XYZ file of C-alpha atoms in Angstrom:
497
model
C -43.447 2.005 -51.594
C -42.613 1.451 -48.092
C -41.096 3.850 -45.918
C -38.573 2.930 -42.885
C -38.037 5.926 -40.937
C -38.958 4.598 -37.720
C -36.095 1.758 -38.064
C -33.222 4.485 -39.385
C -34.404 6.077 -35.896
C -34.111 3.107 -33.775
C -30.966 1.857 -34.532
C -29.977 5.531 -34.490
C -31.405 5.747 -31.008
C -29.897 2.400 -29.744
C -25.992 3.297 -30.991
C -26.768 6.860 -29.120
C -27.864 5.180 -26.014
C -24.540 2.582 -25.610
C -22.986 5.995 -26.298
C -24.722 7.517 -23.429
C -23.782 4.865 -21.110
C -20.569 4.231 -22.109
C -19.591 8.429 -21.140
C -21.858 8.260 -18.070
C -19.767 5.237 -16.818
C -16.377 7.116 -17.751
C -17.900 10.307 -15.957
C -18.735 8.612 -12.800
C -15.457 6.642 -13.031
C -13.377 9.504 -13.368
C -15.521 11.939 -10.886
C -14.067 10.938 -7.893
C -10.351 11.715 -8.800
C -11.782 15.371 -10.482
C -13.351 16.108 -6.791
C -9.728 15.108 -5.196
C -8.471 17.530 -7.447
C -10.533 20.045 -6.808
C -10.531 19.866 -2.695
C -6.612 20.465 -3.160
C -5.233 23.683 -1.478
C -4.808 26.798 -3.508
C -2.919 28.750 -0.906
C -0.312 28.235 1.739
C 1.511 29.747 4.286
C 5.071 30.154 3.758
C 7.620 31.306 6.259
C 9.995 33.495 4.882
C 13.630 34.333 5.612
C 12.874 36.885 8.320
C 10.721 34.793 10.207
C 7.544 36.099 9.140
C 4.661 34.198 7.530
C 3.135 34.912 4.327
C 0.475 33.686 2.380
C 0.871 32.720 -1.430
C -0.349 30.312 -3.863
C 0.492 26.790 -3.552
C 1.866 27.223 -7.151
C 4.714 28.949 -6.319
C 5.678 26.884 -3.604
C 9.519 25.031 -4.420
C 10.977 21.940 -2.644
C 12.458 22.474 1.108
C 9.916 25.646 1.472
C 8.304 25.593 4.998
C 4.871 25.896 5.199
C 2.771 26.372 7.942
C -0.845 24.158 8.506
C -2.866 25.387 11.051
C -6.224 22.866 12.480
C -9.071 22.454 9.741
C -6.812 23.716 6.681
C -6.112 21.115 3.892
C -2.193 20.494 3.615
C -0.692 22.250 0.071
C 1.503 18.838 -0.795
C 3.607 16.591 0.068
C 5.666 16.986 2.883
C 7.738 16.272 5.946
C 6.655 17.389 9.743
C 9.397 19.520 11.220
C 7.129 20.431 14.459
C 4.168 19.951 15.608
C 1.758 16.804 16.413
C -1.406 16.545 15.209
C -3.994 14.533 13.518
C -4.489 14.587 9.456
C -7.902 13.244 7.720
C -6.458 10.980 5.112
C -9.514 9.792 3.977
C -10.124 11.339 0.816
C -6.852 9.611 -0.266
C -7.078 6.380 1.128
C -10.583 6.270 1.331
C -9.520 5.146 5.290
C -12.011 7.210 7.847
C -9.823 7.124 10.775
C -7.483 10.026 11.141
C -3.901 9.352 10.985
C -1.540 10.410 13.896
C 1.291 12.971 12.527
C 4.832 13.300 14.622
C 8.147 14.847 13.894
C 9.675 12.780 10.521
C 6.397 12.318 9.878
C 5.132 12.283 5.813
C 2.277 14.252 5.308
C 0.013 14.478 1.534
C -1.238 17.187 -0.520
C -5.377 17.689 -0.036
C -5.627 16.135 2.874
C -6.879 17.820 5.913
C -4.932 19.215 9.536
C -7.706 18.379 12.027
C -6.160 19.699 15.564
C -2.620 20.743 16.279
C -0.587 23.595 14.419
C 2.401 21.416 11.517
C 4.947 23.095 10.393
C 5.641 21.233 7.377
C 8.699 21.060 4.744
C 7.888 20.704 1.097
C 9.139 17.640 -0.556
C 6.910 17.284 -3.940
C 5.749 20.105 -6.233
C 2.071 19.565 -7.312
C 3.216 17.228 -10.605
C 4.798 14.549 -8.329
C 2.483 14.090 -5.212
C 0.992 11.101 -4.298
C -2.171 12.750 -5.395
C -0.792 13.541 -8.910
C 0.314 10.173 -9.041
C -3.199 8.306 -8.387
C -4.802 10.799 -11.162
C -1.933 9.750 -13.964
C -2.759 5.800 -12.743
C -6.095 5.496 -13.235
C -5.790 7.676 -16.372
C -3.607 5.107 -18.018
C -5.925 2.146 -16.486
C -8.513 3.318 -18.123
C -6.869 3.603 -21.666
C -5.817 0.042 -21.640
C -7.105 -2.646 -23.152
C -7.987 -5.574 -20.567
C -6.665 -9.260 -22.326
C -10.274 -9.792 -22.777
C -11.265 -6.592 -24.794
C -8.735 -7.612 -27.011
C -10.049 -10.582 -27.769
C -12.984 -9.200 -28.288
C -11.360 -6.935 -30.910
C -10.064 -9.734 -32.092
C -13.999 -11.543 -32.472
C -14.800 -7.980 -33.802
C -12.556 -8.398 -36.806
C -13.310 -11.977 -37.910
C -17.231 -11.479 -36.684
C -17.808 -8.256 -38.857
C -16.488 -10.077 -42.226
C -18.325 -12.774 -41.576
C -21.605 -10.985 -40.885
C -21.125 -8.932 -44.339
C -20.651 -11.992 -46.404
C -23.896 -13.729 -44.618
C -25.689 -10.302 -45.524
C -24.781 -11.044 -49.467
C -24.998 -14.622 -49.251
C -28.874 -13.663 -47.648
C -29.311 -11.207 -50.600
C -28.245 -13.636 -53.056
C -30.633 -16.391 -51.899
C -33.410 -13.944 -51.661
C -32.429 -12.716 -54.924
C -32.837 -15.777 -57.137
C -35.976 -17.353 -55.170
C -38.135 -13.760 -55.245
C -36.090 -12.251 -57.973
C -36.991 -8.793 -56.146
C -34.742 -6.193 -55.360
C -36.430 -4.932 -52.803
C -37.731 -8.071 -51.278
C -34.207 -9.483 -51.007
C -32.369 -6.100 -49.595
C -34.190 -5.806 -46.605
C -33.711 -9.143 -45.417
C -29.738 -8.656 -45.963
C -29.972 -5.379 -44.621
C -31.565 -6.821 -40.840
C -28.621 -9.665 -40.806
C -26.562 -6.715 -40.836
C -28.482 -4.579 -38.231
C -29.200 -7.888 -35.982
C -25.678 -8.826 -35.837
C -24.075 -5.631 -34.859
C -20.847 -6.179 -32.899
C -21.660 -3.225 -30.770
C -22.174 -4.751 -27.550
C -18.715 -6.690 -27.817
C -17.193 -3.244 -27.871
C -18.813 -1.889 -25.352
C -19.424 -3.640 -22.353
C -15.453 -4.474 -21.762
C -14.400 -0.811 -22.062
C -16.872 -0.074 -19.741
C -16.777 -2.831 -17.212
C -12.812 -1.593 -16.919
C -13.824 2.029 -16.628
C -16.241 1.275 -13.385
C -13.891 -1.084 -11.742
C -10.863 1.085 -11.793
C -13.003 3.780 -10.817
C -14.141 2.359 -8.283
C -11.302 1.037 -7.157
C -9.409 4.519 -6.804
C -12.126 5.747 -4.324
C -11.313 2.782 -1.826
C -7.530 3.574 -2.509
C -6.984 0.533 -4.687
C -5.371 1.848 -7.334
C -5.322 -0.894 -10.507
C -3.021 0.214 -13.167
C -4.661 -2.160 -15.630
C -7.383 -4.137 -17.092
C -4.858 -7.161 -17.128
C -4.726 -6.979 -13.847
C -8.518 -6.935 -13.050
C -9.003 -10.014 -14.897
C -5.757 -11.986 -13.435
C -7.373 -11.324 -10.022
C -10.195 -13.020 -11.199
C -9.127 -16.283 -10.929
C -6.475 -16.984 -7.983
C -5.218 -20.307 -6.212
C -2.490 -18.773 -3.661
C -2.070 -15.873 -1.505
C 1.446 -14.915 -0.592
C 2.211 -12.404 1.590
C 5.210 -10.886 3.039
C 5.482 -9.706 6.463
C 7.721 -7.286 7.667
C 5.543 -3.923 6.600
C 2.676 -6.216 4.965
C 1.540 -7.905 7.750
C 2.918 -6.617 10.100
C 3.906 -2.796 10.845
C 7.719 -2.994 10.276
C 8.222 -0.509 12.915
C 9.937 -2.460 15.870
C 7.991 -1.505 19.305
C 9.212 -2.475 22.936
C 6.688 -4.440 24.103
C 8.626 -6.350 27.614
C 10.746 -4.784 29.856
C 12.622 -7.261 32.656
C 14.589 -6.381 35.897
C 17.575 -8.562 36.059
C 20.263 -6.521 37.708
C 21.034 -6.232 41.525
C 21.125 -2.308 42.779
C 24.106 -0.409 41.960
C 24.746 3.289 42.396
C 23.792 5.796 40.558
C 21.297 6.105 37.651
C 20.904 2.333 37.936
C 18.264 3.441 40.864
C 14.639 4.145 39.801
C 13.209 1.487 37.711
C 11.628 1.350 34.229
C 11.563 5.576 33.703
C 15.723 5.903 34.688
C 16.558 2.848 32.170
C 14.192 3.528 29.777
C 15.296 7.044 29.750
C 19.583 5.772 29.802
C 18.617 3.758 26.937
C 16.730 6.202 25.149
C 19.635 8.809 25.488
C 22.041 6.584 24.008
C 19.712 5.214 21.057
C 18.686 8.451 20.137
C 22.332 8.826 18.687
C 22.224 5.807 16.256
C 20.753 5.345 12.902
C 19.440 1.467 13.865
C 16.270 0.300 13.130
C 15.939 -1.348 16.625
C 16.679 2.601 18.142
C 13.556 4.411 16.895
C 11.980 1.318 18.887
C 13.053 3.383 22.013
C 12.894 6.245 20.649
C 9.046 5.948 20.335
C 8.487 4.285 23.298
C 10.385 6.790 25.687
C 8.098 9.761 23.950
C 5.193 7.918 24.907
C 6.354 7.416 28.311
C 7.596 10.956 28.026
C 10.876 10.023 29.444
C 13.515 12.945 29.344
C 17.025 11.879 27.415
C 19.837 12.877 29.154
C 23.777 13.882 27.293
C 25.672 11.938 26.643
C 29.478 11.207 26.008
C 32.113 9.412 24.366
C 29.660 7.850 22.138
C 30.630 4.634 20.706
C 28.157 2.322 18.330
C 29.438 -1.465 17.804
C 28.174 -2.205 14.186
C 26.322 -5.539 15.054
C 25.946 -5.556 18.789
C 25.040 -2.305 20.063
C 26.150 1.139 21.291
C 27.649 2.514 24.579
C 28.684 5.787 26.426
C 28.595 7.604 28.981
C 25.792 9.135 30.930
C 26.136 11.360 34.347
C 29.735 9.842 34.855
C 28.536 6.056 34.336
C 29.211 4.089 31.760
C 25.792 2.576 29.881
C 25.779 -0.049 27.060
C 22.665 -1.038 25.245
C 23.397 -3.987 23.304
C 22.792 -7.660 22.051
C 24.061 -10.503 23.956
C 26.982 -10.910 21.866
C 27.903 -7.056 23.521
C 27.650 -8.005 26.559
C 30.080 -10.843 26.562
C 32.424 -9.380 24.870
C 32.433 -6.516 27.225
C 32.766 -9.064 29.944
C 29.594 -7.491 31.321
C 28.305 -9.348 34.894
C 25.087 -11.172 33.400
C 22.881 -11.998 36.265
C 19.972 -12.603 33.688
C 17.392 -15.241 33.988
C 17.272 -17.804 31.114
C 13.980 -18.221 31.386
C 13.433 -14.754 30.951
C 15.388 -14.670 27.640
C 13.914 -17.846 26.621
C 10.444 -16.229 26.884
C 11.170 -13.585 24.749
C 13.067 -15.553 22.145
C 9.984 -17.868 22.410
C 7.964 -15.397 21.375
C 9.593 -14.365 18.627
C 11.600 -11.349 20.188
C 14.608 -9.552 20.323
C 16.668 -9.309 23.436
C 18.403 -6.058 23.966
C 20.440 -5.806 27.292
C 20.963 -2.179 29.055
C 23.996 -2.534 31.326
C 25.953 0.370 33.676
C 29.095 0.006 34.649
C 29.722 -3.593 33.548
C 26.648 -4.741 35.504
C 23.462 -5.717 33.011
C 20.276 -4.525 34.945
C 17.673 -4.943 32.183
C 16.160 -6.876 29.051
C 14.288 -5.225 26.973
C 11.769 -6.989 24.549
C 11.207 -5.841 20.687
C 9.509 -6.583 18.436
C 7.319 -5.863 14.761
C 3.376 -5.975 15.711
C 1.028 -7.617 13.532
C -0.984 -5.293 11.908
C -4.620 -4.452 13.648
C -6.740 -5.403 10.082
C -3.958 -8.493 9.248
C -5.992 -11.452 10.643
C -9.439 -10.532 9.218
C -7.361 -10.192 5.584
C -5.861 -14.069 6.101
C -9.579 -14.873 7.451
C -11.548 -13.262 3.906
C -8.842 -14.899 1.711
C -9.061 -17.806 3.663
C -12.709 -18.269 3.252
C -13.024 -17.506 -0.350
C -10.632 -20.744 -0.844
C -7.149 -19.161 -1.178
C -4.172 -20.656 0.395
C -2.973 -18.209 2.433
C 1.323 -18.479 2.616
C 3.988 -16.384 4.185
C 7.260 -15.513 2.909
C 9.854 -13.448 5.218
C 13.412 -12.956 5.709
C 13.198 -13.378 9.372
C 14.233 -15.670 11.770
C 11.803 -19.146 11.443
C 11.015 -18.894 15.353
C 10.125 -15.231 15.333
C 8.014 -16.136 11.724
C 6.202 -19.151 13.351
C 4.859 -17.215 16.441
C 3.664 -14.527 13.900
C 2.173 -17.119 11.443
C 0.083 -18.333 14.586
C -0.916 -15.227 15.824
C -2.553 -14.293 12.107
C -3.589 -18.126 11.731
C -1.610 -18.724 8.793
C -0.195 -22.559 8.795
C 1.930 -22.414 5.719
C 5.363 -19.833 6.284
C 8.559 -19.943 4.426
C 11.579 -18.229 6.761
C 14.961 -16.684 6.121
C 14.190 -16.487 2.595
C 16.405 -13.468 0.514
C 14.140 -11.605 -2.092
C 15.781 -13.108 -4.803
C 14.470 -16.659 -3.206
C 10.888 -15.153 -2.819
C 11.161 -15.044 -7.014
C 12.210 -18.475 -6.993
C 9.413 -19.455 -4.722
C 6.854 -17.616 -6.872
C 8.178 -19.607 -9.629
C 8.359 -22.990 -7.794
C 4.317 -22.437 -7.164
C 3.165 -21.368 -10.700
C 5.297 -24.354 -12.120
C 2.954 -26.753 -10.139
C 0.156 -25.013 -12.138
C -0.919 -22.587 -9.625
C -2.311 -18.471 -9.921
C -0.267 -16.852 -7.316
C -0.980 -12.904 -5.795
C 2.157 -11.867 -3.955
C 1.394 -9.055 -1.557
C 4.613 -7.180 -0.788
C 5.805 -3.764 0.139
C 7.109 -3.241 -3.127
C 10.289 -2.218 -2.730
C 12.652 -5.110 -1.558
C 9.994 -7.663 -3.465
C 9.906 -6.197 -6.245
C 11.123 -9.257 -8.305
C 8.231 -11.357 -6.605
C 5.449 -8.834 -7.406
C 6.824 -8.766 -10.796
C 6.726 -12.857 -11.585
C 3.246 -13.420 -9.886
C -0.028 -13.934 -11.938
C -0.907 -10.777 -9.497
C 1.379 -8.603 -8.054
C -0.006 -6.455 -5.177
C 2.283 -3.548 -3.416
C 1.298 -2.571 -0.080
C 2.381 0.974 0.677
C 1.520 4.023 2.407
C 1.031 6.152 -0.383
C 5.101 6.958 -0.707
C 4.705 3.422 -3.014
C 2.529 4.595 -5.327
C 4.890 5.172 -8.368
C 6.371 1.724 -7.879
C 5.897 -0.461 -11.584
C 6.314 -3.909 -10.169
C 2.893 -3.888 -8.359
C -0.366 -4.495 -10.854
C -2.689 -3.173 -8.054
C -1.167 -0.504 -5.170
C -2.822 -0.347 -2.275
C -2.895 3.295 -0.925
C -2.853 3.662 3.163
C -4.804 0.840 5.130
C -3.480 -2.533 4.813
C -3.463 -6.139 4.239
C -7.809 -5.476 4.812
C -7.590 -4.011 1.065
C -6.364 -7.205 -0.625
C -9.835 -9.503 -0.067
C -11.685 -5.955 -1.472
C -9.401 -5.935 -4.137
C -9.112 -9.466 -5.199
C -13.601 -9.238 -4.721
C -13.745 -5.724 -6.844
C -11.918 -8.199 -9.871
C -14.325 -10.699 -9.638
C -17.094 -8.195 -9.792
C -15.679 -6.539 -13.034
């Protein structure tokens, strides 16, 4: 009779093939997260309690150790800069090429690489909990769940296969009475069978998911599910927050204005003198506003001076005294009350409040001699992200707790015409809500923290961090170092899946 070897062999062949494909995907997803794991650092050096340095394994390395990183060595884990400045390759974490300038305070990451000056680091993650760690345990669990759409095709699966069995005897059947051959009527029962295998439906989700997230991790977009690659697929909104998102949420002093007549004393010798009375007495408070000077005197490498009788005025400002004068670095509101002589220009405050600055006065001895200008700088990559988004036909909004004249001149600058100002996180939910209601697919972009209940309600929540937000759940996609540039690649990469 006839024989039907080579057909066995086929279909054998064409099962062992989706096989094939399906673990060379999975390989080639998972392959860049087994090289990060494998370029980590095995030792370290370790100072020890009599000053001297030893080396040991990074193993046996415990919280609040202090390590030493000299230039070209990879960094053990995460940690905090206690001296030293240098520059750290980042890329193979963030998939960003640029080096990344490291200062005192500074967070440093496991694997990545010291390129010139000598850290001295403290440990603040064992291996388990680094950022690195993190990313691996992401993807991992990305790639084990099931995408809304691979469950429905599960769900096709388990109607489709009864179906296909009862057309099989329903074929035989027919066959059966017309030829009344056995033969002649299983093999055409047998090919509705082989014909309509479900395989493919199986297959190509799991490993559409597998690639993208894959992917995705090497560019530092980390997606923590399938759900998510598909949501991004189909958007009509996105909202961003700013402070951090779009901008760097690290106030910088960007004016500096002469307003005082000559007094004695350290009131003599422009910007460096003030800059460095202000610095002295900022470097004592815990503001946000004072690591503004802070960072701007080290640049200028202004010296701080001591100082005394230290007073901070929650609200307004702090004061003391420097070299036998009295200095007071404060709002307005200070000033007044301290019935300080204000021979400032209104134009020149205007200006700065026009432009979306804050005002902070330096006076000595009761006499105000300078405004200083701060403010949060858009991020470099910010307006090409609006631009992309823009262009693929997403309205672009932005949400902030700010001030609306400060959010307006921002909003310009980024070319964003819809902004929503001096909104409280719990409003940026509401918001959210307000949007979907009206039948639109939102993405809220947020730091992840503070908008947590925002990137938790959207159709697409998207937490921008700098690789210290990587363990946060609210966030469907976390975007590792970079910036606002990632959202357009990630929103693209779901399309393509």
């Amino acid at each position: 009779g006839d024989l039907y070897f080579e057909i066995a062999a086929v279909i054998t062949g064409f099962i062992l093939l989706g096989r094939y494909f399906e673990a060379r995907s999975k390989g080639k997803a998972s392959e860049a997260i087994a090289k990060l794991l494998e370029l980590g650092a095995k030792t370290a050096h370790r100072l020890n309690q009599d000053g001297s340095w030893e080396e040991v394994q990074v193993d046996v390395l415990k919280i609040g150790d202090k390590v030493l990183v000299k230039p070209g060595e990879k960094i053990p884990l995460d940690a905090t800069v206690l001296d030293g400045r240098s520059s750290v390759d980042e890329s193979m974490l963030t998939g960003e090429s640029l080096p990344i300038s490291k200062n005192v305070g500074d967070t440093v990451f496991g694997a990545t690489v010291n390129q010139q000056g000598v850290l001295t680091i403290a440990i603040e993650k064992l291996a388990a909990d680094t950022v690195l760690a993190q990313i691996v345990r992401l993807v991992e669990e990305a790639q084990e769940k099931k995408a809304p759409v691979q469950k429905l095709a599960d769900r096709i699966s388990g109607i489709f296969v009864p179906i296909v069995i009862l057309l099989a005897l329903v074929t035989f059947v027919i066959w059966m009475l017309v030829t009344g051959s056995l033969t002649a009527s299983l093999i055409p029962a047998v090919a509705v069978l082989v014909i309509a295998c479900p395989c493919a439906l199986g297959l190509a989700t799991p490993t559409a998911i597998l690639v993208g997230t894959g992917r995705g991790a090497r560019h530092g977009i980390l997606i923590k599910n399938g759900e998510a690659l598909e949501r991004g697929r189909k958007l009509d909104m996105g909202v961003f927050d700013k402070t951090g998102t779009l901008t760097e949420g690290k106030p910088s002093v960007t004016d500096y204005v002469e307003v005082g007549a000559g007094s004695p004393g350290p009131s003599q010798g422009g910007e460096t003198t003030h800059l460095s009375l202000a610095a002295s007495l900022e470097s004592l408070s815990e503001h946000p506003l004072s690591k503004a000077f802070i960072r701007y005197a080290d640049e200028q490498k202004v010296i701080r001076r001591p100082v005394t009788d230290f007073v901070v005025h929650p609200g307004l400002g702090v004061e003391g005294k420097v070299d036998g004068h009295l200095v007071s670095v404060g709002n307005m509101m200070m000033m007044q009350k301290g019935n300080v002589k204000m021979e400032i220009a209104t134009a020149d405050l205007a200006r700065l409040q026009d432009n979306g600055k804050t005002a902070v006065i330096l006076a000595i001895d009761g006499v105000a001699k300078v405004v200083f200008g701060i403010a949060d700088t858009v991020k470099a990559t910010a307006k090409r992200a609006v631009q992309d988004l823009q262009r693929v036909g997403l309205e672009v909004v932005m949400l902030t707790g700010d001030h609306a004249r400060t959010a307006r001149v921002i909003a310009a600058e980024l070319g964003i015409e819809k902004i929503e100002a001096e909104i409280l996180p719990d409003q940026k939910l509401a918001k959210v809500k307000q949007w979907q209601a009206q039948g639109k697919k939102v993405a809220f972009v947020g730091d992840g923290i503070n908008d947590a209940p925002a990137l938790s309600q959207a159709d697409l929540g998207i937490a921008v961090g700098s690789g210290t937000d990587v363990a946060i759940e609210a966030g469907q996609i976390v975007l590792i170092g970079g910036g606002p540039e990632k959202v357009p690649e990630a929103i693209a990469l779901s399309k393509q899946t």
